[in-house]
Amino acid sequence: MGNSKSSALSKEILEELKLNTKYTEEELFTWYQSFLKECPSGRITKEQFEGIYASFFPDANSTDYARHVFRSFDTNADGTLDFKEYIVALHLTSTGKTTRKLEWAFSLYDVDGNGTISKNEIQEIVKAIFNMIPTEDQEDLPEDENSPEKRADKIWNYFGKEENDKIKEGEFIQGVLDNQDILRLMQYDEPQKIKNKLREKTN
């Protein structure tokens, strides 16, 4: 995947990232130098990725969520992320265009990669997200959202599904577009905190 071990960012990858993310050329070069400093091999492992998330959220148990996020962006399933995969991950988890972000969200919840989402998969990711919420904030959640099981039930009911039904990608995206409350329940959304932390690392 590009010149992963070179100190220079290939023009091809640079142009692709400028086209598909909101980052400028200058920002991408800055990210790349920071990335190489953290990962001299030009690749970031799952363990390193989990460590980055742990530094973002020191008061939460982020390991399970980080593991699932890593899986969803390891597009060639080689157990590492190269710079391009890493930047796309950063872009989509912080902002990203709605449809692309929802495509990513679907891949996050499709734990076994079979093209559909089951209620068990919803519960697995919701539980990982719930572990990211500080205990004191959990206490302030509405009664019908104050546990992973209740959140998963609420999401499943929004889609009007029976216990053993499945959700396909198109249905998932349309359901979320039609009801923003589903997206709120399905994501851990502290993009500004993540962006600020990442910017600290590059300065």
Short mmCIF file of C-alpha atoms in Angstrom, two decimals:
data_model
loop_
_atom_site.label_atom_id
_atom_site.label_comp_id
_atom_site.label_asym_id
_atom_site.label_seq_id
_atom_site.Cartn_x
_atom_site.Cartn_y
_atom_site.Cartn_z
CA MET A 1 0.00 0.00 0.00
CA GLY A 2 2.10 2.91 -1.20
CA ASN A 3 5.51 3.83 0.12
CA SER A 4 4.73 2.76 3.67
CA LYS A 5 8.38 2.69 4.75
CA SER A 6 9.41 5.84 2.95
CA SER A 7 9.58 9.21 4.66
CA ALA A 8 7.87 10.68 1.60
CA LEU A 9 4.13 10.45 1.08
CA SER A 10 3.40 9.23 -2.44
CA LYS A 11 1.60 11.69 -4.71
CA GLU A 12 -1.00 9.04 -5.57
CA ILE A 13 -2.00 8.47 -1.92
CA LEU A 14 -1.86 12.19 -1.19
CA GLU A 15 -4.25 13.04 -4.03
CA GLU A 16 -6.60 10.21 -3.06
CA LEU A 17 -6.74 11.37 0.57
CA LYS A 18 -7.27 15.01 -0.40
CA LEU A 19 -10.15 13.91 -2.58
CA ASN A 20 -11.79 11.63 -0.01
CA THR A 21 -11.21 13.51 3.24
CA LYS A 22 -11.48 17.09 4.47
CA TYR A 23 -7.73 17.38 5.13
CA THR A 24 -5.42 19.76 3.29
CA GLU A 25 -2.09 18.75 1.77
CA GLU A 26 -0.24 20.49 4.59
CA GLU A 27 -2.30 18.69 7.24
CA LEU A 28 -1.75 15.33 5.56
CA PHE A 29 2.02 15.81 5.50
CA THR A 30 1.91 16.75 9.20
CA TRP A 31 -0.18 13.67 10.02
CA TYR A 32 2.22 11.51 8.01
CA GLN A 33 5.33 12.70 9.85
CA SER A 34 3.57 12.13 13.17
CA PHE A 35 2.41 8.69 11.99
CA LEU A 36 5.97 7.66 11.05
CA LYS A 37 7.28 8.92 14.38
CA GLU A 38 4.76 6.72 16.22
CA CYS A 39 5.02 3.83 13.76
CA PRO A 40 8.44 3.78 12.02
CA SER A 41 7.43 0.67 10.04
CA GLY A 42 4.71 2.69 8.30
CA ARG A 43 2.02 0.46 9.79
CA ILE A 44 0.06 0.57 13.02
CA THR A 45 -0.84 -2.66 14.79
CA LYS A 46 -4.08 -3.41 16.60
CA GLU A 47 -2.27 -3.12 19.94
CA GLN A 48 -0.86 0.32 19.02
CA PHE A 49 -4.30 1.43 17.86
CA GLU A 50 -5.84 0.26 21.14
CA GLY A 51 -3.12 2.20 22.97
CA ILE A 52 -4.00 5.38 21.09
CA TYR A 53 -7.66 5.00 22.05
CA ALA A 54 -6.68 4.32 25.66
CA SER A 55 -4.77 7.63 25.69
CA PHE A 56 -7.83 9.42 24.27
CA PHE A 57 -10.13 7.96 26.93
CA PRO A 58 -8.08 7.31 30.09
CA ASP A 59 -11.21 7.15 32.26
CA ALA A 60 -12.98 4.55 30.16
CA ASN A 61 -12.51 0.96 29.03
CA SER A 62 -11.91 1.56 25.34
CA THR A 63 -10.23 -1.73 24.37
CA ASP A 64 -13.27 -3.54 22.92
CA TYR A 65 -14.46 -0.51 20.97
CA ALA A 66 -10.97 0.20 19.61
CA ARG A 67 -10.68 -3.45 18.54
CA HIS A 68 -13.93 -3.24 16.56
CA VAL A 69 -13.01 0.12 15.00
CA PHE A 70 -9.65 -1.32 13.97
CA ARG A 71 -11.34 -4.37 12.40
CA SER A 72 -13.72 -2.18 10.41
CA PHE A 73 -10.84 -0.20 8.86
CA ASP A 74 -8.37 -3.04 8.30
CA THR A 75 -9.74 -3.39 4.79
CA ASN A 76 -7.22 -6.00 3.63
CA ALA A 77 -7.40 -7.92 6.94
CA ASP A 78 -3.62 -8.05 7.41
CA GLY A 79 -3.76 -7.06 11.09
CA THR A 80 -2.27 -3.59 10.51
CA LEU A 81 -3.38 -0.20 9.24
CA ASP A 82 -1.25 1.71 6.79
CA PHE A 83 -1.32 5.50 6.65
CA LYS A 84 -4.17 5.65 4.15
CA GLU A 85 -6.41 3.34 6.19
CA TYR A 86 -5.52 5.30 9.34
CA ILE A 87 -6.45 8.68 7.83
CA VAL A 88 -9.71 7.35 6.40
CA ALA A 89 -10.50 5.99 9.88
CA LEU A 90 -9.73 9.36 11.45
CA HIS A 91 -11.84 11.18 8.87
CA LEU A 92 -14.90 8.96 9.10
CA THR A 93 -14.93 8.69 12.89
CA SER A 94 -14.63 12.46 13.31
CA THR A 95 -16.81 13.82 10.51
CA GLY A 96 -17.14 12.14 7.14
CA LYS A 97 -19.98 12.40 4.65
CA THR A 98 -23.19 10.93 6.01
CA THR A 99 -23.58 8.00 3.60
CA ARG A 100 -19.92 6.98 3.82
CA LYS A 101 -20.00 7.29 7.58
CA LEU A 102 -23.09 5.07 7.71
CA GLU A 103 -21.43 2.52 5.42
CA TRP A 104 -18.56 2.47 7.90
CA ALA A 105 -20.99 2.20 10.84
CA PHE A 106 -22.59 -0.81 9.15
CA SER A 107 -19.19 -2.51 8.77
CA LEU A 108 -18.48 -1.75 12.44
CA TYR A 109 -21.66 -3.53 13.53
CA ASP A 110 -21.31 -6.37 11.00
CA VAL A 111 -18.92 -8.17 13.34
CA ASP A 112 -18.70 -11.42 11.37
CA GLY A 113 -18.57 -9.67 7.99
CA ASN A 114 -21.45 -11.62 6.45
CA GLY A 115 -23.26 -8.57 5.06
CA THR A 116 -26.05 -8.45 7.65
CA ILE A 117 -26.39 -7.32 11.26
CA SER A 118 -28.00 -9.47 13.94
CA LYS A 119 -29.32 -8.35 17.32
CA ASN A 120 -26.37 -10.10 19.00
CA GLU A 121 -23.95 -8.00 16.92
CA ILE A 122 -25.83 -4.84 17.90
CA GLN A 123 -25.50 -5.87 21.55
CA GLU A 124 -21.77 -6.59 21.20
CA ILE A 125 -20.92 -3.16 19.76
CA VAL A 126 -23.35 -1.27 22.00
CA LYS A 127 -21.72 -2.92 25.02
CA ALA A 128 -18.27 -1.82 23.79
CA ILE A 129 -19.58 1.74 23.33
CA PHE A 130 -21.26 1.69 26.74
CA ASN A 131 -17.91 0.85 28.33
CA MET A 132 -16.61 4.13 26.90
CA ILE A 133 -19.17 6.21 28.82
CA PRO A 134 -17.85 7.39 32.21
CA THR A 135 -19.74 5.83 35.13
CA GLU A 136 -21.06 9.18 36.35
CA ASP A 137 -22.50 9.90 32.89
CA GLN A 138 -24.13 6.45 32.74
CA GLU A 139 -26.13 7.40 35.83
CA ASP A 140 -27.67 10.34 33.94
CA LEU A 141 -28.89 8.26 31.01
CA PRO A 142 -32.66 7.82 30.42
CA GLU A 143 -34.19 4.75 32.04
CA ASP A 144 -34.66 2.97 28.70
CA GLU A 145 -31.00 3.60 27.67
CA ASN A 146 -29.05 3.01 30.88
CA SER A 147 -27.69 -0.45 30.01
CA PRO A 148 -26.25 -2.03 26.84
CA GLU A 149 -29.18 -4.46 26.70
CA LYS A 150 -31.77 -1.68 26.89
CA ARG A 151 -29.98 0.33 24.21
CA ALA A 152 -29.77 -2.69 21.90
CA ASP A 153 -33.49 -3.41 22.44
CA LYS A 154 -34.35 0.21 21.65
CA ILE A 155 -32.29 0.17 18.42
CA TRP A 156 -33.81 -3.16 17.37
CA ASN A 157 -37.33 -1.84 18.01
CA TYR A 158 -36.60 1.28 15.93
CA PHE A 159 -35.92 -1.04 12.99
CA GLY A 160 -39.12 -2.99 13.74
CA LYS A 161 -37.29 -6.30 13.84
CA GLU A 162 -38.16 -9.65 15.42
CA GLU A 163 -35.57 -11.23 17.74
CA ASN A 164 -33.90 -13.40 15.06
CA ASP A 165 -34.23 -11.05 12.09
CA LYS A 166 -31.27 -9.51 10.26
CA ILE A 167 -30.62 -5.99 8.97
CA LYS A 168 -29.07 -5.48 5.51
CA GLU A 169 -26.84 -2.51 4.67
CA GLY A 170 -29.36 -0.54 2.59
CA GLU A 171 -32.04 -1.00 5.24
CA PHE A 172 -29.58 0.04 7.95
CA ILE A 173 -28.54 3.24 6.17
CA GLN A 174 -32.13 4.21 5.33
CA GLY A 175 -33.27 3.50 8.89
CA VAL A 176 -30.62 5.78 10.35
CA LEU A 177 -31.27 8.53 7.79
CA ASP A 178 -34.98 8.37 8.69
CA ASN A 179 -34.35 8.44 12.45
CA GLN A 180 -31.34 10.31 13.83
CA ASP A 181 -32.09 8.90 17.29
CA ILE A 182 -30.81 5.53 16.07
CA LEU A 183 -27.44 7.04 15.16
CA ARG A 184 -27.21 8.71 18.57
CA LEU A 185 -27.72 5.35 20.27
CA MET A 186 -25.33 3.48 17.98
CA GLN A 187 -22.21 5.63 18.17
CA TYR A 188 -19.80 6.97 20.70
CA ASP A 189 -19.49 10.50 19.45
CA GLU A 190 -16.71 12.57 20.94
CA PRO A 191 -15.06 13.55 17.65
CA GLN A 192 -13.79 16.90 18.91
CA LYS A 193 -12.00 15.24 21.81
CA ILE A 194 -10.33 12.78 19.42
CA LYS A 195 -9.38 15.55 16.97
CA ASN A 196 -7.88 17.68 19.74
CA LYS A 197 -5.83 14.77 21.06
CA LEU A 198 -4.54 13.93 17.61
CA ARG A 199 -3.60 17.54 16.95
CA GLU A 200 -1.66 17.59 20.24
CA LYS A 201 0.35 14.63 18.96
CA THR A 202 1.33 16.46 15.77
CA ASN A 203 2.40 19.69 17.45
#
